[in-house]
PDB file of C-alpha atoms in Angstrom:
ATOM      1  CA  THR A  27     319.657 297.658 314.611  1.00 53.00           C
ATOM      2  CA  VAL A  28     318.698 299.731 317.055  1.00 57.00           C
ATOM      3  CA  ALA A  29     315.109 298.820 319.057  1.00 62.00           C
ATOM      4  CA  VAL A  30     313.049 302.333 320.352  1.00 61.00           C
ATOM      5  CA  GLY A  31     310.118 302.750 322.170  1.00 66.00           C
ATOM      6  CA  GLN A  32     308.205 302.780 325.326  1.00 65.00           C
ATOM      7  CA  GLY A  33     311.137 302.039 327.753  1.00 65.00           C
ATOM      8  CA  PHE A  34     313.562 302.130 324.894  1.00 67.00           C
ATOM      9  CA  GLU A  35     315.695 304.731 323.641  1.00 72.00           C
ATOM     10  CA  MET A  36     317.840 303.936 320.748  1.00 74.00           C
ATOM     11  CA  THR A  37     318.927 300.379 322.221  1.00 79.00           C
ATOM     12  CA  PRO A  38     321.163 298.521 320.577  1.00 82.00           C
ATOM     13  CA  VAL A  39     319.876 294.819 319.197  1.00 80.00           C
ATOM     14  CA  ALA A  40     322.364 293.035 321.274  1.00 85.00           C
ATOM     15  CA  GLU A  41     321.529 294.380 324.582  1.00 86.00           C
ATOM     16  CA  LEU A  42     317.459 293.740 323.904  1.00 85.00           C
ATOM     17  CA  PRO A  43     317.567 289.997 325.970  1.00 89.00           C
ATOM     18  CA  SER A  44     318.656 291.832 328.877  1.00 89.00           C
ATOM     19  CA  ARG A  45     316.287 294.795 328.667  1.00 85.00           C
ATOM     20  CA  LEU A  46     312.898 292.750 327.855  1.00 86.00           C
ATOM     21  CA  ALA A  47     313.726 290.375 330.618  1.00 88.00           C
ATOM     22  CA  GLU A  48     314.499 293.824 333.145  1.00 85.00           C
ATOM     23  CA  LEU A  49     310.778 294.749 331.447  1.00 82.00           C
ATOM     24  CA  ALA A  50     308.828 291.895 332.117  1.00 84.00           C
ATOM     25  CA  ARG A  51     310.453 291.290 335.601  1.00 84.00           C
ATOM     26  CA  GLY A  52     309.045 294.681 336.621  1.00 75.00           C
ATOM     27  CA  VAL A  53     305.637 294.511 334.968  1.00 77.00           C
ATOM     28  CA  GLY A  54     304.764 290.582 334.674  1.00 71.00           C
ATOM     29  CA  ALA A  55     305.048 289.361 331.707  1.00 68.00           C
ATOM     30  CA  GLU A  56     302.024 288.155 331.845  1.00 75.00           C
ATOM     31  CA  ASP A  57     300.821 291.880 331.347  1.00 76.00           C
ATOM     32  CA  LEU A  58     302.823 292.774 327.961  1.00 80.00           C
ATOM     33  CA  VAL A  59     302.309 293.007 324.642  1.00 84.00           C
ATOM     34  CA  LEU A  60     304.679 293.184 322.478  1.00 84.00           C
ATOM     35  CA  VAL A  61     304.386 294.636 318.872  1.00 86.00           C
ATOM     36  CA  ILE A  62     307.818 294.662 316.960  1.00 87.00           C
ATOM     37  CA  ARG A  63     307.519 296.647 313.792  1.00 85.00           C
ATOM     38  CA  SER A  64     310.165 297.108 311.698  1.00 84.00           C
ATOM     39  CA  GLU A  65     311.472 299.990 308.994  1.00 84.00           C
ATOM     40  CA  ALA A  66     312.098 298.108 305.493  1.00 85.00           C
ATOM     41  CA  ASP A  67     316.066 298.583 306.038  1.00 86.00           C
ATOM     42  CA  VAL A  68     316.248 296.551 308.914  1.00 86.00           C
ATOM     43  CA  PRO A  69     317.274 293.502 308.605  1.00 89.00           C
ATOM     44  CA  TYR A  70     314.901 290.523 309.204  1.00 89.00           C
ATOM     45  CA  GLY A  71     317.565 288.494 311.283  1.00 91.00           C
ATOM     46  CA  ASP A  72     317.147 291.717 313.792  1.00 88.00           C
ATOM     47  CA  VAL A  73     314.019 291.681 313.829  1.00 88.00           C
ATOM     48  CA  ILE A  74     313.353 287.676 314.340  1.00 91.00           C
ATOM     49  CA  ARG A  75     316.715 287.981 317.234  1.00 90.00           C
ATOM     50  CA  ALA A  76     313.898 290.844 319.045  1.00 89.00           C
ATOM     51  CA  HIS A  77     311.379 287.978 318.433  1.00 90.00           C
ATOM     52  CA  ASP A  78     313.371 285.856 320.314  1.00 92.00           C
ATOM     53  CA  ALA A  79     314.624 287.783 322.955  1.00 91.00           C
ATOM     54  CA  ALA A  80     311.038 288.815 323.936  1.00 90.00           C
ATOM     55  CA  THR A  81     310.115 284.682 323.827  1.00 90.00           C
ATOM     56  CA  ALA A  82     313.277 284.303 325.832  1.00 91.00           C
ATOM     57  CA  ALA A  83     312.025 287.093 328.364  1.00 88.00           C
ATOM     58  CA  GLY A  84     308.636 285.122 328.954  1.00 88.00           C
ATOM     59  CA  ILE A  85     306.395 287.566 326.752  1.00 87.00           C
ATOM     60  CA  GLY A  86     304.099 285.753 325.314  1.00 81.00           C
ATOM     61  CA  LYS A  87     302.175 288.391 323.629  1.00 87.00           C
ATOM     62  CA  VAL A  88     304.794 289.313 320.593  1.00 89.00           C
ATOM     63  CA  GLY A  89     303.128 290.387 317.323  1.00 88.00           C
ATOM     64  CA  LEU A  90     305.533 291.545 313.809  1.00 87.00           C
ATOM     65  CA  MET A  91     303.955 294.702 311.677  1.00 83.00           C
ATOM     66  CA  ASP A  92     305.447 295.592 308.874  1.00 76.00           C
ATOM     67  CA  ALA A  93     306.534 299.908 308.649  1.00 71.00           C
ATOM     68  CA  ARG A  94     303.574 300.596 306.175  1.00 64.00           C
ATOM     69  CA  GLU A  95     301.186 302.828 307.563  1.00 55.00           C
TER      70      GLU A  95
END
C-alpha cells in the first residue's frame, strides 16, 4: 500500500510516519488538514496506520473518506 497526494509521490505506508512528521514541521501541524481516502482494496489496517501516523505527527485535523465518488 502506498500514499499518493500533494507532497507524497508513491510513499510506502511504512514511511508515512517520518514523511508526515517532516511535513508537519515544515508547515506547522496546526495548519494542516489531512483527508485519508482509500481505495476499496486497501487493507483497513493500512488506513489505521496512516491515521495513527498523522496523529503522532501532531496533525489535529484528520478525516476519513471512502473511495466512492
